[in-house]
Amino acid sequence: MSWKAQLGRNLPILRFFACTESPSSRGVVQWYENSYTELKMLNPTLPLLFRSSYNCMPAVTTELDFTTEDVLKYMIQSGRFRDTNGTISEAREEAAKAYLRTDWATLRYERWACPGFDPEKPFLSETNPGWKSDPNISSKLGKYLELKTALDEQVKTFKSGPNNEYLRAENALLMCQRVDLWCAGPKEVEAAVRHLGNLGKRFNDYEPDYPEFIAEFYPGTADL
């Protein structure tokens, strides 16, 4: 039961897809009907949605907060930085590794080196197009501009691959949010839900929005 109680802390939503008339969806329907009450009791703020359509692929999905770093690690580990001739692109792979080594704490600190001025302010290029040539601003933001220029160049490089390789890698990683369950039994459905919960614990920085009138309750513990 412990992992079920953690679902609402790691996932924003669970969606179940099934055809109520198809034998291939019987495991999903059965597990959802038998587990809904328990899951809702343990996770009162977690939406548990059931979508039914004729002869649809039975599946369970959620939402995972993958970052650019996650996409780049996936592309490096799976060798997806490839040129048109099929060889690994060392330039794009090195740019990705350099991006992963970015000192974000220093970048955030240097962003505010010029008091009262934010170089990332929306529409800054329209309201103050010549701010980079201002000696008072550029002298204080020299380190920030150096880091930001290098970062922009790295992003431009690792996204410049042929055949939309970066976009394809993003889409491939997003498929981890879905587990197809064709002809799966209740045990396989439960394993899929538990797997998504573990992924949520790994990738989601999620805090459920508990209403004020709901307090956390741990079955079996004495009142404090």
Tab-separated table of C-alpha atoms in Angstrom:
chain	number	residue	atom	x	y	z
A	1	MET	CA	0.000	0.000	0.000
A	2	SER	CA	2.926	2.370	0.690
A	3	TRP	CA	3.731	3.022	-2.979
A	4	LYS	CA	0.063	3.716	-3.715
A	5	ALA	CA	0.006	6.404	-1.031
A	6	GLN	CA	2.960	8.113	-2.757
A	7	LEU	CA	1.280	8.447	-6.171
A	8	GLY	CA	-0.360	11.769	-5.331
A	9	ARG	CA	2.989	13.148	-4.163
A	10	ASN	CA	4.807	12.231	-7.379
A	11	LEU	CA	2.220	12.435	-10.172
A	12	PRO	CA	-0.214	15.218	-11.138
A	13	ILE	CA	-2.689	12.882	-12.870
A	14	LEU	CA	-3.355	9.301	-13.993
A	15	ARG	CA	-5.355	8.576	-17.141
A	16	PHE	CA	-6.634	5.109	-18.016
A	17	PHE	CA	-7.729	4.233	-21.563
A	18	ALA	CA	-9.772	1.135	-22.346
A	19	CYS	CA	-12.638	-0.298	-24.375
A	20	THR	CA	-15.239	-1.656	-21.980
A	21	GLU	CA	-16.446	-4.150	-24.597
A	22	SER	CA	-13.067	-5.523	-25.667
A	23	PRO	CA	-11.427	-8.535	-23.963
A	24	SER	CA	-8.028	-6.887	-24.540
A	25	SER	CA	-8.991	-4.113	-22.096
A	26	ARG	CA	-10.460	-6.348	-19.415
A	27	GLY	CA	-7.414	-6.133	-17.132
A	28	VAL	CA	-7.376	-2.319	-17.178
A	29	VAL	CA	-11.102	-2.057	-16.482
A	30	GLN	CA	-10.953	-4.640	-13.693
A	31	TRP	CA	-7.958	-3.070	-11.959
A	32	TYR	CA	-9.423	0.433	-12.184
A	33	GLU	CA	-12.765	-0.651	-10.729
A	34	ASN	CA	-11.155	-2.628	-7.913
A	35	SER	CA	-8.498	-0.041	-7.016
A	36	TYR	CA	-10.262	3.291	-7.487
A	37	THR	CA	-11.680	3.566	-3.961
A	38	GLU	CA	-8.384	2.708	-2.287
A	39	LEU	CA	-6.352	5.023	-4.538
A	40	LYS	CA	-8.747	7.907	-4.004
A	41	MET	CA	-8.713	7.413	-0.249
A	42	LEU	CA	-4.901	7.477	-0.190
A	43	ASN	CA	-4.577	10.257	-2.798
A	44	PRO	CA	-7.600	12.572	-2.477
A	45	THR	CA	-6.126	15.273	-4.752
A	46	LEU	CA	-4.908	12.946	-7.533
A	47	PRO	CA	-7.230	12.905	-10.590
A	48	LEU	CA	-7.903	9.310	-11.681
A	49	LEU	CA	-9.493	9.616	-15.109
A	50	PHE	CA	-10.978	6.792	-17.154
A	51	ARG	CA	-11.415	7.286	-20.903
A	52	SER	CA	-13.379	4.734	-22.903
A	53	SER	CA	-13.525	4.432	-26.675
A	54	TYR	CA	-14.521	1.597	-28.957
A	55	ASN	CA	-11.632	-0.774	-29.693
A	56	CYS	CA	-9.012	1.669	-28.370
A	57	MET	CA	-5.553	0.661	-27.193
A	58	PRO	CA	-5.705	0.026	-23.420
A	59	ALA	CA	-3.083	2.134	-21.673
A	60	VAL	CA	-2.257	4.254	-18.649
A	61	THR	CA	-0.609	7.670	-18.965
A	62	THR	CA	0.627	10.470	-16.733
A	63	GLU	CA	2.671	13.678	-17.021
A	64	LEU	CA	6.428	13.802	-16.377
A	65	ASP	CA	8.477	17.008	-16.174
A	66	PHE	CA	11.419	16.132	-18.410
A	67	THR	CA	14.024	18.887	-18.690
A	68	THR	CA	16.514	19.770	-21.412
A	69	GLU	CA	19.179	18.002	-19.338
A	70	ASP	CA	17.113	14.789	-19.377
A	71	VAL	CA	16.744	14.961	-23.173
A	72	LEU	CA	20.469	15.532	-23.686
A	73	LYS	CA	21.458	12.680	-21.357
A	74	TYR	CA	19.066	10.405	-23.245
A	75	MET	CA	20.508	11.443	-26.610
A	76	ILE	CA	24.109	10.934	-25.459
A	77	GLN	CA	23.419	7.536	-23.873
A	78	SER	CA	21.467	6.266	-26.898
A	79	GLY	CA	23.839	7.731	-29.504
A	80	ARG	CA	21.274	9.959	-31.190
A	81	PHE	CA	23.649	12.752	-32.205
A	82	ARG	CA	24.294	11.461	-35.719
A	83	ASP	CA	25.255	13.090	-38.991
A	84	THR	CA	23.568	12.290	-42.302
A	85	ASN	CA	26.163	9.561	-42.985
A	86	GLY	CA	25.226	7.752	-39.755
A	87	THR	CA	28.339	8.587	-37.733
A	88	ILE	CA	28.260	10.163	-34.279
A	89	SER	CA	28.495	13.969	-34.404
A	90	GLU	CA	31.278	14.876	-31.999
A	91	ALA	CA	30.533	18.615	-32.281
A	92	ARG	CA	26.899	18.337	-31.216
A	93	GLU	CA	27.692	15.750	-28.550
A	94	GLU	CA	30.414	17.968	-27.061
A	95	ALA	CA	28.018	20.932	-27.099
A	96	ALA	CA	25.475	18.840	-25.202
A	97	LYS	CA	28.081	17.780	-22.627
A	98	ALA	CA	29.177	21.401	-22.208
A	99	TYR	CA	25.544	22.402	-21.626
A	100	LEU	CA	25.251	19.724	-18.942
A	101	ARG	CA	28.290	21.220	-17.216
A	102	THR	CA	26.717	24.707	-17.074
A	103	ASP	CA	27.169	26.458	-13.727
A	104	TRP	CA	23.561	27.588	-13.285
A	105	ALA	CA	24.175	29.038	-9.825
A	106	THR	CA	26.850	31.394	-11.184
A	107	LEU	CA	24.684	32.327	-14.157
A	108	ARG	CA	21.762	33.228	-11.893
A	109	TYR	CA	24.055	35.194	-9.588
A	110	GLU	CA	25.703	37.179	-12.395
A	111	ARG	CA	22.307	38.001	-13.891
A	112	TRP	CA	21.764	40.509	-11.060
A	113	ALA	CA	25.278	41.979	-11.064
A	114	CYS	CA	23.860	45.302	-12.279
A	115	PRO	CA	21.442	46.521	-9.569
A	116	GLY	CA	18.021	47.453	-10.877
A	117	PHE	CA	18.612	45.938	-14.336
A	118	ASP	CA	17.464	42.501	-15.540
A	119	PRO	CA	19.047	41.337	-18.840
A	120	GLU	CA	16.289	38.733	-19.224
A	121	LYS	CA	13.416	41.187	-18.815
A	122	PRO	CA	10.659	40.515	-21.390
A	123	PHE	CA	10.740	42.789	-24.466
A	124	LEU	CA	14.046	44.316	-23.334
A	125	SER	CA	15.325	44.416	-26.929
A	126	GLU	CA	12.368	46.650	-27.816
A	127	THR	CA	12.352	48.950	-24.798
A	128	ASN	CA	16.146	49.272	-24.506
A	129	PRO	CA	17.768	47.915	-27.687
A	130	GLY	CA	21.186	49.437	-26.986
A	131	TRP	CA	21.705	48.186	-23.444
A	132	LYS	CA	24.668	45.982	-24.390
A	133	SER	CA	26.596	49.026	-25.612
A	134	ASP	CA	26.022	50.882	-22.351
A	135	PRO	CA	29.441	50.812	-20.594
A	136	ASN	CA	27.870	51.018	-17.127
A	137	ILE	CA	25.726	47.916	-17.748
A	138	SER	CA	28.098	45.868	-19.902
A	139	SER	CA	31.001	46.270	-17.470
A	140	LYS	CA	28.963	44.838	-14.607
A	141	LEU	CA	27.334	42.095	-16.693
A	142	GLY	CA	30.507	40.997	-18.479
A	143	LYS	CA	30.624	37.577	-16.810
A	144	TYR	CA	26.899	37.013	-17.392
A	145	LEU	CA	27.129	37.935	-21.081
A	146	GLU	CA	30.077	35.572	-21.507
A	147	LEU	CA	28.217	32.659	-19.922
A	148	LYS	CA	24.946	33.428	-21.726
A	149	THR	CA	26.635	33.701	-25.130
A	150	ALA	CA	28.371	30.349	-24.632
A	151	LEU	CA	25.102	28.785	-23.482
A	152	ASP	CA	23.159	30.095	-26.491
A	153	GLU	CA	25.849	28.795	-28.833
A	154	GLN	CA	25.702	25.345	-27.228
A	155	VAL	CA	21.917	25.213	-27.590
A	156	LYS	CA	22.137	26.303	-31.217
A	157	THR	CA	24.730	23.608	-31.898
A	158	PHE	CA	23.043	20.592	-30.298
A	159	LYS	CA	19.692	21.525	-31.871
A	160	SER	CA	21.173	21.866	-35.362
A	161	GLY	CA	21.133	18.166	-36.211
A	162	PRO	CA	19.523	16.751	-39.357
A	163	ASN	CA	15.982	15.356	-39.541
A	164	ASN	CA	14.857	17.184	-36.367
A	165	GLU	CA	16.871	14.773	-34.229
A	166	TYR	CA	16.416	16.849	-31.053
A	167	LEU	CA	12.646	17.093	-31.520
A	168	ARG	CA	12.476	13.362	-32.231
A	169	ALA	CA	14.408	12.646	-29.040
A	170	GLU	CA	12.003	14.840	-27.061
A	171	ASN	CA	9.030	12.921	-28.477
A	172	ALA	CA	10.697	9.570	-27.785
A	173	LEU	CA	11.295	10.556	-24.163
A	174	LEU	CA	7.718	11.777	-23.784
A	175	MET	CA	6.508	8.287	-24.713
A	176	CYS	CA	7.773	7.189	-21.280
A	177	GLN	CA	4.654	8.863	-19.928
A	178	ARG	CA	2.529	6.104	-21.478
A	179	VAL	CA	2.393	2.354	-20.919
A	180	ASP	CA	0.355	0.312	-23.426
A	181	LEU	CA	-1.513	-2.571	-21.822
A	182	TRP	CA	-2.938	-4.661	-24.658
A	183	CYS	CA	-4.320	-7.905	-23.194
A	184	ALA	CA	-2.647	-7.114	-19.854
A	185	GLY	CA	-3.967	-8.576	-16.615
A	186	PRO	CA	-4.577	-6.684	-13.359
A	187	LYS	CA	-1.055	-7.495	-12.100
A	188	GLU	CA	0.513	-5.983	-15.226
A	189	VAL	CA	-1.676	-2.873	-14.880
A	190	GLU	CA	-0.615	-2.446	-11.258
A	191	ALA	CA	3.040	-2.858	-12.261
A	192	ALA	CA	2.586	-0.164	-14.933
A	193	VAL	CA	1.037	2.276	-12.445
A	194	ARG	CA	3.816	1.600	-9.963
A	195	HIS	CA	6.394	2.137	-12.714
A	196	LEU	CA	4.890	5.543	-13.595
A	197	GLY	CA	4.911	6.446	-9.913
A	198	ASN	CA	8.638	5.670	-9.712
A	199	LEU	CA	9.281	7.798	-12.810
A	200	GLY	CA	7.317	10.633	-11.230
A	201	LYS	CA	9.424	10.374	-8.094
A	202	ARG	CA	12.549	10.602	-10.255
A	203	PHE	CA	11.582	13.387	-12.665
A	204	ASN	CA	8.753	15.429	-11.127
A	205	ASP	CA	9.342	18.213	-8.663
A	206	TYR	CA	5.711	18.129	-7.654
A	207	GLU	CA	3.918	19.212	-4.510
A	208	PRO	CA	0.206	18.365	-4.408
A	209	ASP	CA	-2.122	21.241	-3.660
A	210	TYR	CA	-3.960	19.943	-0.612
A	211	PRO	CA	-7.093	21.869	0.378
A	212	GLU	CA	-6.920	23.434	3.824
A	213	PHE	CA	-9.533	21.082	5.256
A	214	ILE	CA	-7.580	17.919	4.350
A	215	ALA	CA	-4.791	16.759	6.668
A	216	GLU	CA	-2.331	14.015	5.846
A	217	PHE	CA	-3.379	10.720	7.358
A	218	TYR	CA	-1.257	7.615	7.790
A	219	PRO	CA	-3.356	4.498	8.446
A	220	GLY	CA	-2.241	2.569	11.494
A	221	THR	CA	-0.407	5.368	13.274
A	222	ALA	CA	-1.493	6.793	16.603
A	223	ASP	CA	-2.951	10.273	16.755
A	224	LEU	CA	-0.325	12.912	17.483
